[in-house]
Coordinates of C-alpha atoms and ligand atoms in Angstrom, one line a residue:
X474 CA 105.7 120.0 128.3
X475 CA 108.5 122.5 127.1
X476 CA 107.1 124.4 124.2
X477 CA 109.8 125.4 121.9
X478 CA 108.1 128.0 119.6
X479 CA 110.9 129.6 117.8
X480 CA 111.5 128.0 114.6
X481 CA 115.6 128.3 114.9
X482 CA 115.3 126.3 118.1
X483 CA 113.5 123.7 116.4
X484 CA 116.2 123.0 113.7
X485 CA 118.7 122.3 116.6
X486 CA 116.4 120.1 118.7
X487 CA 116.6 116.4 118.5
X488 CA 114.5 115.4 121.5
X489 CA 111.4 117.4 119.6
X490 CA 109.6 114.1 119.6
X491 CA 109.6 113.5 123.0
X492 CA 107.1 115.9 123.7
X493 CA 104.7 113.8 121.5
X494 CA 105.2 110.0 123.1
X495 CA 102.1 110.6 125.5
X496 CA 99.3 110.4 126.2
X497 CA 99.2 106.9 124.6
X498 CA 95.7 106.1 123.2
X499 CA 95.6 102.4 124.3
X500 CA 92.9 99.6 124.5
X501 CA 91.6 101.6 127.5
X502 CA 90.6 104.4 125.5
X503 CA 88.3 101.9 123.3
X504 CA 84.5 102.5 122.9
X505 CA 82.4 99.8 121.4
X506 CA 80.7 101.3 118.4
X507 CA 77.5 99.3 119.1
X508 CA 75.4 100.6 116.1
X509 CA 75.5 104.0 117.3
X510 CA 75.1 106.9 114.9
X511 CA 78.8 108.0 113.5
X512 CA 79.7 111.0 111.5
X513 CA 82.0 109.7 108.7
X514 CA 85.2 111.7 108.5
X515 CA 86.3 109.6 105.4
X516 CA 86.7 111.1 102.1
X517 CA 89.4 113.5 100.6
X518 CA 91.8 114.7 103.1
X519 CA 94.7 116.9 102.4
X520 CA 98.1 115.2 102.3
X521 CA 101.8 115.3 101.9
X522 CA 104.8 113.1 102.9
X523 CA 106.9 114.8 105.5
X524 CA 110.4 113.1 105.4
X525 CA 111.9 115.2 108.2
X526 CA 109.1 115.4 110.5
X527 CA 108.5 118.9 110.1
X528 CA 105.0 119.1 111.1
X529 CA 106.3 117.9 114.7
X530 CA 109.7 119.8 114.9
X531 CA 108.2 123.2 113.4
X532 CA 104.8 122.7 114.8
X533 CA 102.6 123.2 111.9
X534 CA 99.9 121.9 114.0
X535 CA 99.6 125.1 115.5
X536 CA 99.1 126.8 112.3
X537 CA 100.6 130.2 113.6
X538 CA 101.6 132.6 111.2
X539 CA 103.1 135.3 113.3
X540 CA 105.9 134.4 115.8
X541 CA 106.0 135.6 119.4
X542 CA 107.2 139.1 118.2
X543 CA 104.0 139.3 116.2
X544 CA 106.0 139.1 113.2
X545 CA 104.5 137.4 110.2
X546 CA 106.7 134.1 109.6
X547 CA 107.5 132.5 106.2
X548 CA 105.5 129.1 106.1
X549 CA 106.6 125.9 104.8
X550 CA 103.2 124.1 105.0
X551 CA 99.8 124.8 103.3
X552 CA 97.4 122.1 104.5
X553 CA 94.4 123.3 102.5
X554 CA 96.9 123.7 99.4
X555 CA 98.2 120.3 99.5
X556 CA 97.0 117.4 97.1
X557 CA 94.2 115.5 98.2
X558 CA 94.0 111.7 98.9
X559 CA 91.0 109.1 99.7
X560 CA 90.8 107.9 103.4
X561 CA 90.5 105.2 104.2
X562 CA 93.6 104.5 101.7
X563 CA 97.3 103.5 101.6
X564 CA 99.5 106.5 100.2
X565 CA 101.7 104.1 98.3
X566 CA 99.3 103.4 95.9
X567 CA 97.9 107.4 95.7
X568 CA 101.0 108.2 93.2
X569 CA 104.1 106.1 91.7
X570 CA 106.3 108.3 93.6
X571 CA 104.7 107.2 97.3
X572 CA 104.9 103.4 96.3
X573 CA 108.0 102.6 98.6
X574 CA 107.7 105.7 100.8
X575 CA 108.6 105.1 104.5
X576 CA 108.2 107.7 106.8
X577 CA 105.9 110.4 108.7
X578 CA 103.3 111.8 106.5
X579 CA 100.6 114.6 107.3
X580 CA 96.8 114.2 106.8
X581 CA 94.8 117.0 107.5
X582 CA 91.0 118.1 106.8
X583 CA 88.4 120.4 108.2
X584 CA 84.9 119.4 109.3
X585 CA 82.3 121.6 111.0
X586 CA 80.5 120.2 114.2
X587 CA 77.2 121.9 114.9
X588 CA 75.4 119.6 117.6
X589 CA 75.5 120.7 121.2
X590 CA 76.3 117.2 122.7
X591 CA 75.0 116.7 126.3
X592 CA 77.7 114.1 126.7
X593 CA 80.9 112.8 125.3
X594 CA 82.3 113.0 121.7
X595 CA 84.8 110.5 120.4
X596 CA 86.8 110.4 117.3
X597 CA 87.4 106.3 116.1
X598 CA 90.4 105.6 113.9
X599 CA 89.9 102.1 112.3
X600 CA 93.5 101.5 111.9
X601 CA 96.4 103.7 111.0
X602 CA 99.9 102.2 109.9
X603 CA 102.0 102.3 112.0
X604 CA 102.1 105.3 114.4
X605 CA 99.4 108.1 114.6
X606 CA 99.6 111.6 116.2
X607 CA 96.2 113.1 116.5
X608 CA 95.9 116.9 116.6
X609 CA 92.7 119.0 116.8
X610 CA 92.3 122.5 116.4
X611 CA 96.1 122.8 117.3
X612 CA 96.0 120.7 120.2
X613 CA 98.0 117.4 120.5
X614 CA 95.4 114.7 121.6
X615 CA 97.7 111.3 121.8
X616 CA 99.8 108.9 119.7
X617 CA 98.6 105.3 118.9
X618 CA 101.2 103.0 118.2
X619 CA 100.3 99.7 116.5
X620 CA 99.2 99.6 112.7
X621 CA 96.3 97.3 112.9
X622 CA 93.8 98.0 115.7
X623 CA 91.1 100.4 116.3
X624 CA 91.6 103.4 118.6
X625 CA 89.3 106.2 120.0
X626 CA 90.1 109.6 121.5
X627 CA 87.9 111.8 123.5
X628 CA 87.6 115.5 121.6
X629 CA 84.4 116.5 123.7
X630 CA 86.1 119.7 125.2
X631 CA 88.2 120.5 121.7
X632 CA 85.6 120.5 119.3
X633 CA 84.6 123.9 117.8
X634 CA 82.1 124.5 115.0
X635 CA 84.9 124.5 112.5
X636 CA 87.5 122.3 113.1
X637 CA 91.1 121.4 111.9
X638 CA 92.1 117.9 112.2
X639 CA 95.5 116.8 111.5
X640 CA 96.7 113.2 111.7
X641 CA 100.6 112.4 111.3
X642 CA 101.0 109.1 110.2
X643 CA 104.3 107.3 110.6
X644 CA 105.1 103.8 108.9
X645 CA 108.4 104.0 109.6
X646 CA 109.8 100.1 110.7
X647 CA 111.9 100.4 114.2
X648 CA 113.3 97.4 115.9
X649 CA 111.1 98.0 118.8
X650 CA 108.0 97.9 117.0
X651 CA 105.6 95.0 116.6
X652 CA 106.5 93.8 114.0
X653 CA 110.1 94.7 113.6
X654 CA 112.1 95.8 110.9
X655 CA 112.2 92.3 108.7
X656 CA 108.7 91.0 107.3
X657 CA 107.6 89.3 104.5
X658 CA 104.7 91.5 103.4
X659 CA 104.7 95.0 101.9
X660 CA 105.0 97.9 104.2
X661 CA 102.0 100.0 103.4
X662 CA 101.7 103.2 105.2
X663 CA 98.3 105.7 105.9
X664 CA 95.1 106.0 107.6
X665 CA 93.8 102.8 105.7
X666 CA 90.3 101.9 107.6
X667 CA 87.6 104.3 108.4
X668 CA 87.5 107.7 110.6
X669 CA 84.4 108.6 112.3
X670 CA 83.0 110.8 115.3
X671 CA 80.4 109.7 117.5
X672 CA 78.5 111.1 120.7
X673 CA 77.7 109.3 123.9
X674 CA 75.6 110.4 126.8
X675 CA 77.0 111.8 130.1
X676 CA 77.2 108.1 131.3
X677 CA 77.4 105.5 128.5
X678 CA 78.1 101.8 127.4
X679 CA 81.6 101.6 126.7
X680 CA 81.7 97.9 126.3
X681 CA 79.6 95.0 126.1
X682 CA 80.8 91.4 126.0
X683 CA 78.4 88.4 125.3
X684 CA 79.5 84.8 124.7
X685 CA 78.0 81.1 125.2
X686 CA 79.3 79.4 128.1
X687 CA 77.6 76.0 127.8
X688 CA 76.1 75.0 124.5
X689 CA 73.7 72.3 125.9
X690 CA 72.3 74.4 128.8
X691 CA 72.3 77.6 126.5
X692 CA 73.7 79.3 129.3
X693 CA 75.5 82.7 128.0
X694 CA 77.6 85.4 129.7
X695 CA 77.0 89.1 129.1
X696 CA 79.3 91.8 130.8
X697 CA 78.9 95.4 130.8
X698 CA 81.3 98.3 131.5
X699 CA 79.9 101.7 131.6
X700 CA 82.0 104.9 130.9
X701 CA 81.8 108.8 131.5
X702 CA 81.9 109.0 135.5
X703 CA 84.0 107.6 138.6
X704 CA 81.2 106.4 140.4
X705 CA 78.0 104.7 139.1
X706 CA 75.1 104.4 141.3
X707 CA 71.8 105.5 139.4
X708 CA 70.4 103.6 136.5
X709 CA 69.8 99.7 135.5
X710 CA 71.5 98.2 132.2
X711 CA 69.1 95.9 130.3
X712 CA 70.1 92.9 128.3
X713 CA 67.8 91.7 125.4
X714 CA 67.7 89.4 122.5
X715 CA 64.1 90.5 121.2
X716 CA 63.6 87.3 119.0
X717 CA 64.0 85.2 121.5
X718 CA 62.0 87.3 124.0
X719 CA 64.7 87.9 126.7
X720 CA 65.1 91.0 128.5
X721 CA 67.1 90.6 131.6
X722 CA 68.8 93.3 133.9
X723 CA 72.4 93.2 134.4
X724 CA 73.7 94.3 137.7
X725 CA 76.9 96.7 138.0
X726 CA 79.1 97.9 140.8
X727 CA 80.0 101.5 141.4
X728 CA 83.1 100.9 139.2
X729 CA 80.4 100.4 136.3
X730 CA 81.4 97.1 135.6
X731 CA 79.0 94.0 136.0
X732 CA 77.9 90.8 134.2
X733 CA 75.4 88.0 134.5
X734 CA 75.1 84.4 133.4
X735 CA 71.8 83.7 131.7
X736 CA 70.1 80.6 130.3
X737 CA 68.1 81.3 126.7
X738 CA 65.7 78.8 125.7
X739 CA 65.5 78.5 122.2
X740 CA 68.9 79.6 121.4
X741 CA 70.1 78.0 117.8
X742 CA 73.8 77.9 117.9
X743 CA 75.9 79.3 115.3
X744 CA 78.5 77.1 112.8
X745 CA 80.0 77.5 109.9
X746 CA 77.1 75.1 108.5
X747 CA 74.2 77.2 109.9
X748 CA 75.8 80.7 111.0
X749 CA 72.6 81.9 113.0
X750 CA 73.0 85.4 114.4
X751 CA 70.8 87.4 116.5
X752 CA 70.2 90.9 117.2
X753 CA 71.4 91.5 120.9
X754 CA 70.9 95.3 122.7
X755 CA 72.1 96.6 125.7
X756 CA 70.1 99.3 127.3
X757 CA 71.2 101.7 129.9
X758 CA 68.2 103.4 131.7
X759 CA 67.2 105.5 134.3
X760 CA 63.6 105.0 135.6
X761 CA 61.7 104.9 131.9
X762 CA 64.3 107.2 130.4
X763 CA 66.7 105.5 127.9
X764 CA 70.2 106.9 128.4
X765 CA 72.1 104.7 126.0
X766 CA 71.8 101.9 123.9
X767 CA 74.2 99.6 121.8
X768 CA 73.3 96.5 119.7
X769 CA 75.4 93.8 117.6
X770 CA 74.6 90.9 115.6
X771 CA 75.9 87.8 117.6
X772 CA 76.1 84.1 117.0
X773 CA 76.4 81.7 119.9
X774 CA 78.7 78.9 119.9
X775 CA 81.5 77.1 122.0
X776 CA 85.1 76.2 120.8
X777 CA 87.4 73.8 122.9
X778 CA 90.0 71.4 123.2
X779 CA 89.4 67.7 124.2
X780 CA 92.7 65.8 124.0
X781 CA 94.2 66.4 120.4
X782 CA 90.9 67.7 119.3
X783 CA 89.1 70.8 118.7
X784 CA 85.4 70.8 119.3
X785 CA 83.1 73.6 117.9
X786 CA 79.7 73.3 119.7
X787 CA 80.8 69.7 121.6
X788 CA 81.8 68.3 118.2
X789 CA 85.3 67.6 116.6
X790 CA 85.7 70.1 113.9
X791 CA 88.8 70.0 111.4
X792 CA 90.0 73.1 110.2
X793 CA 89.9 73.2 106.5
X794 CA 91.9 76.5 106.0
X795 CA 93.9 78.7 104.1
X796 CA 96.0 81.8 105.0
X797 CA 95.5 85.4 103.8
X798 CA 97.3 88.6 103.9
X799 CA 95.1 91.9 104.1
X800 CA 96.0 93.2 100.4
X801 CA 94.6 93.4 97.1
X802 CA 96.2 94.7 93.9
X803 CA 94.1 97.8 93.4
X804 CA 93.7 98.8 97.4
X805 CA 96.7 97.5 99.1
X806 CA 95.8 97.0 102.8
X807 CA 92.6 99.2 102.6
X808 CA 90.8 96.3 101.4
X809 CA 87.0 96.9 100.4
X810 CA 83.9 94.7 101.8
X811 CA 83.9 93.2 98.0
X812 CA 87.5 92.4 98.2
X813 CA 86.6 90.4 101.3
X814 CA 83.6 88.8 99.9
X815 CA 86.0 87.6 96.8
X816 CA 88.3 86.2 99.1
X817 CA 85.6 84.3 100.7
X818 CA 84.4 82.8 97.4
X819 CA 87.9 81.4 96.6
X820 CA 88.4 79.8 100.0
X821 CA 84.7 78.3 99.8
X822 CA 85.6 77.4 96.3
X823 CA 88.4 75.4 98.0
X824 CA 86.1 73.8 100.5
X825 CA 87.5 75.7 103.2
X826 CA 85.6 76.5 106.6
X827 CA 88.6 78.4 108.3
X828 CA 90.8 81.5 107.4
X829 CA 94.3 82.1 109.2
X830 CA 94.2 86.1 109.0
X831 CA 98.1 86.6 109.0
X832 CA 100.2 88.3 110.5
X833 CA 98.2 91.0 111.9
X834 CA 94.5 91.7 112.8
X835 CA 92.6 92.1 109.5
X836 CA 89.8 94.9 109.1
X837 CA 86.7 94.1 111.5
X838 CA 84.9 93.7 108.2
X839 CA 86.3 90.1 108.0
X840 CA 85.1 88.8 111.3
X841 CA 81.6 90.8 110.8
X842 CA 81.3 88.9 107.0
X843 CA 82.8 85.7 108.5
X844 CA 80.2 85.5 110.8
X845 CA 77.4 86.0 107.9
X846 CA 79.5 83.6 105.8
X847 CA 80.1 80.7 108.0
X848 CA 83.7 80.6 108.4
X849 CA 86.0 80.3 111.2
X850 CA 89.1 82.6 111.9
X851 CA 92.5 82.4 113.3
X852 CA 93.4 85.9 114.0
X853 CA 96.8 87.1 115.0
X854 CA 99.1 90.0 116.3
X855 CA 102.4 90.6 114.3
X856 CA 105.0 89.2 116.9
X857 CA 106.6 88.2 113.5
X858 CA 109.9 86.5 113.5
X859 CA 112.7 88.7 115.3
X860 CA 111.1 90.9 118.0
X861 CA 112.8 93.3 120.6
X862 CA 111.5 90.5 123.3
X863 CA 114.0 92.0 125.7
X864 CA 112.1 95.3 125.7
X865 CA 109.3 96.3 128.2
X866 CA 107.8 99.0 125.5
X867 CA 107.9 96.3 122.9
X868 CA 105.7 93.9 125.2
X869 CA 103.5 96.7 126.1
X870 CA 102.8 97.4 122.4
X871 CA 102.4 93.7 121.8
X872 CA 100.0 93.4 124.6
X873 CA 98.0 96.5 123.7
X874 CA 97.7 95.3 120.1
X875 CA 96.4 91.9 121.6
X876 CA 94.1 93.7 123.6
X877 CA 92.7 96.0 121.2
X878 CA 92.0 93.1 118.8
X879 CA 90.3 91.1 121.5
X880 CA 88.2 93.9 122.8
X881 CA 87.1 94.6 119.0
X882 CA 86.2 91.2 118.0
X883 CA 85.1 89.6 121.3
X884 CA 81.5 89.2 120.1
X885 CA 82.4 87.8 116.9
X886 CA 81.4 83.8 116.7
X887 CA 84.0 83.4 113.8
X888 CA 86.8 84.2 115.6
X889 CA 88.0 80.9 117.6
X890 CA 91.7 81.5 117.8
X891 CA 93.8 84.2 119.1
X892 CA 97.5 83.7 117.9
X893 CA 100.0 85.5 119.6
X894 CA 102.6 85.2 117.3
X895 CA 104.7 83.5 113.9
X896 CA 107.8 81.6 113.7
X897 CA 109.6 83.5 117.0
X898 CA 113.0 82.1 117.6
X899 CA 113.0 80.0 120.5
X900 CA 115.1 81.9 123.3
X901 CA 114.2 82.5 126.8
X902 CA 113.3 86.0 126.2
X903 CA 110.8 85.0 123.7
X904 CA 109.5 82.2 125.8
X905 CA 108.7 84.9 128.6
X906 CA 107.3 87.4 126.3
X907 CA 105.0 85.0 124.4
X908 CA 104.0 83.4 127.6
X909 CA 102.9 86.4 129.3
X910 CA 101.0 87.4 126.3
X911 CA 99.2 83.7 125.9
X912 CA 97.9 83.9 129.7
X913 CA 96.7 87.2 129.0
X914 CA 94.6 86.1 126.3
X915 CA 93.2 83.1 128.1
X916 CA 92.7 85.5 131.2
X917 CA 90.8 88.2 128.9
X918 CA 89.0 85.8 127.0
X919 CA 87.8 82.5 128.5
X920 CA 85.8 82.0 125.2
X921 CA 88.3 81.4 122.7
X922 CA 91.7 79.3 122.1
X923 CA 95.1 80.5 122.1
X924 CA 97.7 79.6 119.6
X925 CA 100.8 80.4 118.0
X926 CA 102.8 79.4 114.6
X927 CA 105.7 77.9 116.1
X928 CA 108.8 76.3 114.2
X929 CA 109.4 72.7 113.9
X930 CA 112.1 71.6 116.1
X931 CA 114.6 70.8 113.2
X932 CA 117.3 69.2 115.5
X933 CA 115.4 66.5 116.7
X934 CA 112.6 66.6 113.8
X935 CA 109.7 66.9 116.3
X936 CA 106.6 69.3 116.9
X937 CA 107.9 70.8 120.1
X938 CA 108.0 74.3 121.5
X939 CA 108.2 75.0 125.1
X940 CA 105.6 77.5 124.4
X941 CA 103.0 74.9 123.7
X942 CA 101.9 74.2 127.1
X943 CA 100.5 77.9 127.2
X944 CA 98.8 77.3 124.1
X945 CA 95.5 75.4 123.6
X946 CA 96.5 74.7 120.0
X947 CA 100.0 74.3 118.3
X948 CA 100.3 76.0 115.2
X949 CA 103.2 74.9 113.2
X950 CA 104.9 76.1 110.0
X951 CA 106.8 73.8 107.6
X952 CA 107.8 73.9 104.3
X953 CA 109.2 70.5 103.4
X954 CA 109.1 70.0 99.6
X955 CA 110.3 73.7 99.3
X956 CA 112.7 75.6 101.9
X957 CA 113.7 71.8 102.7
X958 CA 113.5 69.4 99.8
X959 CA 113.6 66.2 102.1
X960 CA 110.1 65.2 102.3
X961 CA 111.4 62.2 104.6
X962 CA 112.0 64.9 107.2
X963 CA 108.1 65.6 107.4
X964 CA 107.4 61.9 107.6
X965 CA 109.6 61.7 110.6
X966 CA 108.4 65.1 112.1
X967 CA 104.8 63.6 111.9
X968 CA 105.5 60.2 112.8
X969 CA 107.9 61.0 115.5
X970 CA 105.8 63.7 117.5
X971 CA 103.4 62.8 120.3
X972 CA 101.7 66.3 120.7
X973 CA 99.2 66.4 123.8
X974 CA 96.9 68.8 122.3
X975 CA 95.5 70.0 118.9
X976 CA 97.9 70.6 116.0
X977 CA 97.5 72.9 113.0
X978 CA 99.6 72.9 110.4
X979 CA 99.5 76.8 110.1
X980 CA 101.9 76.8 106.9
X981 CA 103.0 74.9 104.2
X982 CA 103.5 75.3 100.6
X983 CA 105.8 76.7 97.6
X984 CA 106.3 79.1 95.1
X985 CA 103.9 78.7 91.9
X986 CA 104.8 80.8 88.8
X987 CA 103.0 80.5 85.8
X988 CA 105.3 78.2 83.6
X989 CA 103.7 78.4 80.3
X990 CA 107.3 78.3 78.9
X991 CA 108.0 74.6 78.6
X992 CA 111.5 74.9 79.2
X993 CA 110.5 76.3 82.5
X994 CA 108.2 73.5 83.5
X995 CA 110.9 71.7 85.5
X996 CA 112.6 74.8 87.1
X997 CA 112.3 75.2 90.8
X998 CA 109.0 77.2 91.7
X999 CA 107.1 76.3 89.0
X1000 CA 103.2 75.8 89.0
X1001 CA 103.8 72.1 88.6
X1002 CA 106.4 71.8 91.2
X1003 CA 104.3 73.4 93.7
X1004 CA 101.2 71.0 92.6
X1005 CA 103.7 68.3 93.6
X1006 CA 104.5 69.8 96.9
X1007 CA 100.8 69.9 97.6
X1008 CA 100.2 66.3 96.7
X1009 CA 103.1 64.9 98.7
X1010 CA 102.1 67.3 101.7
X1011 CA 98.6 66.3 101.4
X1012 CA 99.1 62.7 101.6
X1013 CA 101.2 62.7 104.5
X1014 CA 98.4 64.8 106.3
X1015 CA 96.2 62.1 105.5
X1016 CA 98.1 59.4 107.3
X1017 CA 98.6 61.5 110.6
X1018 CA 95.8 61.2 113.0
X1019 CA 96.7 64.1 115.4
X1020 CA 96.4 67.0 112.8
X1021 CA 93.2 69.0 113.5
X1022 CA 93.7 71.3 110.3
X1023 CA 95.9 72.8 107.8
X1024 CA 96.3 76.2 106.3
X1025 CA 98.7 76.5 103.2
X1026 CA 100.6 79.5 102.5
X1027 CA 98.6 81.3 101.0
X1028 CA 95.5 81.8 98.9
X1029 CA 96.6 84.8 96.9
X1030 CA 100.0 86.0 95.5
X1031 CA 100.6 89.2 97.2
X1032 CA 103.3 92.0 97.1
X1033 CA 106.6 91.7 99.5
X1034 CA 109.8 93.8 98.9
X1035 CA 111.5 90.5 99.9
X1036 CA 110.7 88.4 96.9
X1037 CA 112.8 89.9 94.4
X1038 CA 113.6 86.7 91.8
X1039 CA 113.2 86.3 88.4
X1040 CA 109.6 84.9 88.7
X1041 CA 108.7 86.8 92.0
X1042 CA 109.3 90.4 90.9
X1043 CA 108.3 92.0 94.2
X1044 CA 105.7 89.3 95.0
X1045 CA 105.6 86.3 97.2
X1046 CA 104.2 83.6 94.5
X1047 CA 103.2 81.0 96.9
X1048 CA 99.5 81.9 96.3
X1049 CA 97.0 79.2 95.2
X1050 CA 95.6 82.2 93.3
X1051 CA 97.1 84.9 91.0
X1052 CA 97.4 88.1 93.0
X1053 CA 94.8 89.5 90.6
X1054 CA 92.4 86.6 92.2
X1055 CA 91.4 85.7 88.7
X1056 CA 93.2 82.5 88.1
X1057 CA 93.7 79.5 90.3
X1058 CA 97.0 77.4 90.0
X1059 CA 97.2 73.6 89.8
X1060 CA 97.9 73.3 93.4
X1061 CA 94.5 74.6 94.2
X1062 CA 92.5 71.6 93.2
X1063 CA 94.8 69.7 95.1
X1064 CA 93.7 71.4 98.2
X1065 CA 90.2 71.4 97.2
X1066 CA 89.8 68.1 96.8
X1067 CA 91.7 67.1 99.9
X1068 CA 89.1 69.2 101.8
X1069 CA 86.3 67.8 99.9
X1070 CA 87.2 64.4 101.5
X1071 CA 87.8 65.8 105.0
X1072 CA 84.6 67.3 104.9
X1073 CA 82.9 64.1 103.7
X1074 CA 84.4 62.3 106.1
X1075 CA 83.5 64.6 109.0
X1076 CA 79.7 64.6 107.9
X1077 CA 79.7 61.0 107.9
X1078 CA 81.1 60.7 111.6
X1079 CA 78.8 63.5 112.5
X1080 CA 75.9 61.3 111.2
X1081 CA 76.8 58.1 112.4
X1082 CA 77.4 59.8 116.1
Ligands
GCU1770 C1 107.0 82.0 106.8 C2 106.2 83.0 107.1 C3 105.6 84.1 106.1 C4 106.2 83.8 104.9 C5 106.5 82.5 104.4 C6 107.3 82.3 103.1 O1 106.9 80.7 107.0 O2 105.5 83.0 108.3 O3 105.2 85.1 106.4 O4 105.8 84.7 103.8 O5 107.2 81.4 105.2 O6 108.5 81.9 103.2 O7 106.6 82.5 101.9

C-alpha cells in the first residue's frame, strides 16, 4: 500500500481511496455473540461530517502532528474538540443541518482496555450506513459495505491500554451499491446500531446453528464452527438443553466444523400461539476444562410449503401481515426495543401474525422480540428496484448482505422467509443475479423459505415471474385502486393466475391523508378513499383461494424524500397508522376485521382436523 504522507500530494491524488477498499470485512468475519460478555462502546462519540473525505485524503487517522521533516504541521481536524453525537444513532436527527446530509462523516472515541486477553479480541458493529472504514490507533483495519448487517473485526494485535477508535461512515448512494441510488425511504446515515468489544479464547466457538428438521420425530440439527486456529484436533463440543436434560457431543473435523442430528424427546414446538423458547448451550471443552461457551434462546418449528400452502409445524398457516420500515419519528433508523414493542402492539391490534420487514435487514432485536411475542417474519435484503445487475461487485455486495443476515438470524424461530429483493425489472441480468441469490439462500439455510416481492405481469395480467421457479413463495406487489384505479385488472390477475406455489400479496394499499376538511374528502389520497381501496382489495382476496398471506403497505407513515405532494410533505402516507404511531386510520379496521375472520376460520379448520 503506497503511503502518501505529504499533505500537498494528497490534494492532488484522486486515487486516495484505493488504499481503503480492502481488507473487506464480510460475512466470514462474523462471530456469533452467543451471550458472551461484551464491553459496550455505545454512548457519546466525537463527530464531524467530512464532505471532502479529508480524513482519508489527508490521513487524519494517523494523527501525525509533525511532517517527515519533523516540523509541526497545521491540523484541520480535532477529534477530541469536535461535537459529541450518540452511538447508536443517526446523524440526520442530531442537528437540523445534518438532516439531509449524505456523504462521509467521522466518528471517533477513546477507550481504555486493561485486560490481558489470552485469546482474541473483536470489535462488533451492529450496522453502519452504508460503508464503514475502521481505524484503531492509526491503523486501517478494513472496510464493511452494506448498511444493515453486523460485522466483526479482530483487534487483538492492535489494542493498547489507551485506544483511539475512528470510524468513517459514508452513506453516499452509488449506482453499484445495494440498494442503488433510487429508493422510497429516507437516507439515514451513521453508526445506528450498537458497537462493542468482546474477547474469545485462543480456540473459540465462531458459530452455532440449530434448527428443527422434523416436527413429528422432534429431530434437530446442530452445527458448529470453531475459530482461532488452522487445525482443530483437541477438545470436544457439547450441545445441551438443560431444561430437557439434553447433553450430547457434536463431532468436528480438523477444519473445526461439524454437525449432528439429535432426537429431542419432550420438545414443545414454537408457534405464534405458543412461542416456546429454550435456553440452548454449546460448550467447547478440553478434558474437564471449559474453553468456551455460547448460548441462545431458541424456538423449534418447521416451515415448508405443500402445493399452494405454507405449513408451519405441518399445518397450513395464513400470513396475516403488514409491511414495516425500520424508522421512528424520534430515532430514525436507530429504533429502540420500546419502538419495536409498540410496532408489535399495533400489528397484534390488527390481528396480525406476520410482519414483512421492508426492504433491508432490521435490527436483530426485531427477530429476538418476535421469537418471544409470537410473530412470523419476512426478512429482506435491499435488492430494490433498479440494481446494477451486470456488476459482479454488486452481486458480491448483495450476496454478502444476505449471508450476514442469515448468519445473524439463523437461530430465530420467528424468521420464516428470506426475501432476495423487491420489484425488480424483469431482465435477463436481473434473473441471473436473483436466481443466484435465491439458490444461495436455499443452500445456506435448508430450514426456511425463499421469496421475493415480484411485480405483476401487467401485459398478460398474471402473477408470473420467471424467478418464481427458484422461489418457495411468490411475493407480489399490486396497487390496484391506487396507482391503477382499475379494480377489474386485479380481478383478472387473481382469477387468471394459476400459481403452482404459495402466493403472498407482499404489498397493496394507497395514500391516506387526514381529510378532516370536508371539501377534501373526495380528493385522491384521502383516508376515506384509502379505506375504500382496502375494502375492495380484501373483498377480492376473500374470493381467491390460493392466496396464503397478505401484507398491506404499510403499518406506519414514514419519511421519504420521494413524496413531496401537498399532503405527503416528505412522507409516504400509505400507513394504516400515523407516523407518530398514535392514530389509526379508517382502513386499519378493515384489515383488523379481515384478519379476525381469517384467524377464526383457521382456528375452526384446525379444531375440525
Ligand atoms: C412499492 C415499493 C415500496 C414503495 C411503495 C409505494 O411497491 O415496494 O417501497 O414505498 O410501492 O409506492 O408507496
